[in-house]
Amino acid sequence: MNERLLIVNADDYGLTKSVNEAVDELFMRKAITSATILAPARFVEEACARAVEKKYPVGVHFTLHREWEGEVWQSAAGENAGMLAPNGILQYDAKEASRNAKPIDVTRELSAQIERLKSLGCIIDHADSHGGTLYGINGRMFFINAFRVCKKYGLPFRFPKTFGFIERQTDGGKNTLLRAAHRIIVGFAALYGIPLLDDLITNPYPIEKIPSCEALCAYYERELSKVKAGVTEVFMHPSKPDEALDALTPQWQKRIWEYRYLAEGDFLRFVQKEGFRLVSWDALRRR
């Protein structure tokens, strides 16, 4: 296949009202082709209701931790989540959650998150990992649990077969251990029969290392221009302006820039000029 297919995904659907509003608008503008929903987040029911009503293509944004320290995210597995979620509440510290959890706890929580979205009417077309906790970081091989759950539900998983994503996330990825880890994850996906992307792109930098919205946009365009044939996903975290969250974390500005980049049409014009064909995750499932 010589065609360049592109999935444009909005992460963290259900996180806040401002995120939900941004994702809704971007779907209506045909600026995105997919979104992933955080099952334990506070505004998940609102996101699911909209996704069901408008038939948005959505996936499950598997999470082992909550986004902010002051929030309460109920574990989807409840008392069956074990040390992953003491007292039924997902932990804030991702490393702590990963370190203490038993693999069976992870499997139960991931399955329960899918069931939660299904109970709200959503048809799930893929799975991915919030914060990368299922990619083998922190020394825990939770990607195996994710693949088992994906196999059970017949879902592809967001991870690239090529090493470019790891290189971009680690400023070069020179570490041979990272290359070995990448090969192991891809190998286990093949073992379980889980479809993977050919490539995966996001902007890995915190707001402190992004001088302007223009620099953010230039990063995406530079990396997308290098993409080869196959199925690639670019994922962003768009949000409309939100004064409370802007005051909570300076990182919210990056979400606003990504929303504007998509909503104003600059991104869509670029990928069309590059010759990409926009698709949803169904394209990968059909392959």
PDB file of N, CA and C in Angstrom, residues 13 20 24-25 28 44-56:
ATOM      1  N   TYR A  13     -11.244  13.060  25.769  1.00  0.00           N
ATOM      2  CA  TYR A  13     -12.670  13.362  25.694  1.00  0.00           C
ATOM      3  C   TYR A  13     -13.304  12.915  27.013  1.00  0.00           C
ATOM      4  N   ASN A  20     -14.681  18.754  26.121  1.00  0.00           N
ATOM      5  CA  ASN A  20     -15.835  18.201  25.403  1.00  0.00           C
ATOM      6  C   ASN A  20     -16.343  19.156  24.327  1.00  0.00           C
ATOM      7  N   ASP A  24     -16.370  18.283  20.332  1.00  0.00           N
ATOM      8  CA  ASP A  24     -17.633  18.343  19.593  1.00  0.00           C
ATOM      9  C   ASP A  24     -17.499  19.253  18.376  1.00  0.00           C
ATOM     10  N   GLU A  25     -16.947  20.423  18.589  1.00  0.00           N
ATOM     11  CA  GLU A  25     -16.806  21.380  17.488  1.00  0.00           C
ATOM     12  C   GLU A  25     -15.892  20.835  16.394  1.00  0.00           C
ATOM     13  N   MET A  28     -17.621  18.335  14.271  1.00  0.00           N
ATOM     14  CA  MET A  28     -18.574  18.979  13.374  1.00  0.00           C
ATOM     15  C   MET A  28     -17.871  19.678  12.207  1.00  0.00           C
ATOM     16  N   VAL A  44     -17.492  12.202  31.587  1.00  0.00           N
ATOM     17  CA  VAL A  44     -17.550  11.099  30.632  1.00  0.00           C
ATOM     18  C   VAL A  44     -18.976  10.873  30.120  1.00  0.00           C
ATOM     19  N   GLU A  45     -19.965  11.021  30.975  1.00  0.00           N
ATOM     20  CA  GLU A  45     -21.338  10.772  30.535  1.00  0.00           C
ATOM     21  C   GLU A  45     -21.756  11.777  29.468  1.00  0.00           C
ATOM     22  N   GLU A  46     -21.346  13.016  29.637  1.00  0.00           N
ATOM     23  CA  GLU A  46     -21.648  14.045  28.645  1.00  0.00           C
ATOM     24  C   GLU A  46     -20.971  13.709  27.308  1.00  0.00           C
ATOM     25  N   ALA A  47     -19.706  13.280  27.378  1.00  0.00           N
ATOM     26  CA  ALA A  47     -18.977  12.926  26.158  1.00  0.00           C
ATOM     27  C   ALA A  47     -19.627  11.740  25.459  1.00  0.00           C
ATOM     28  N   CYS A  48     -19.993  10.730  26.216  1.00  0.00           N
ATOM     29  CA  CYS A  48     -20.600   9.534  25.619  1.00  0.00           C
ATOM     30  C   CYS A  48     -21.956   9.849  25.006  1.00  0.00           C
ATOM     31  N   ALA A  49     -22.741  10.655  25.685  1.00  0.00           N
ATOM     32  CA  ALA A  49     -24.060  11.003  25.144  1.00  0.00           C
ATOM     33  C   ALA A  49     -23.927  11.689  23.794  1.00  0.00           C
ATOM     34  N   ARG A  50     -22.954  12.572  23.693  1.00  0.00           N
ATOM     35  CA  ARG A  50     -22.739  13.274  22.432  1.00  0.00           C
ATOM     36  C   ARG A  50     -22.200  12.323  21.359  1.00  0.00           C
ATOM     37  N   ALA A  51     -21.276  11.462  21.749  1.00  0.00           N
ATOM     38  CA  ALA A  51     -20.696  10.514  20.795  1.00  0.00           C
ATOM     39  C   ALA A  51     -21.768   9.569  20.245  1.00  0.00           C
ATOM     40  N   VAL A  52     -22.656   9.117  21.111  1.00  0.00           N
ATOM     41  CA  VAL A  52     -23.728   8.218  20.679  1.00  0.00           C
ATOM     42  C   VAL A  52     -24.703   8.959  19.765  1.00  0.00           C
ATOM     43  N   GLU A  53     -25.082  10.165  20.171  1.00  0.00           N
ATOM     44  CA  GLU A  53     -26.062  10.943  19.397  1.00  0.00           C
ATOM     45  C   GLU A  53     -25.535  11.242  17.992  1.00  0.00           C
ATOM     46  N   LYS A  54     -24.264  11.643  17.915  1.00  0.00           N
ATOM     47  CA  LYS A  54     -23.705  12.087  16.638  1.00  0.00           C
ATOM     48  C   LYS A  54     -22.923  10.991  15.911  1.00  0.00           C
ATOM     49  N   LYS A  55     -22.846   9.800  16.524  1.00  0.00           N
ATOM     50  CA  LYS A  55     -22.129   8.668  15.929  1.00  0.00           C
ATOM     51  C   LYS A  55     -20.647   8.986  15.668  1.00  0.00           C
ATOM     52  N   TYR A  56     -20.031   9.630  16.652  1.00  0.00           N
ATOM     53  CA  TYR A  56     -18.597   9.899  16.552  1.00  0.00           C
ATOM     54  C   TYR A  56     -17.807   8.594  16.654  1.00  0.00           C
TER      55      TYR A  56
END
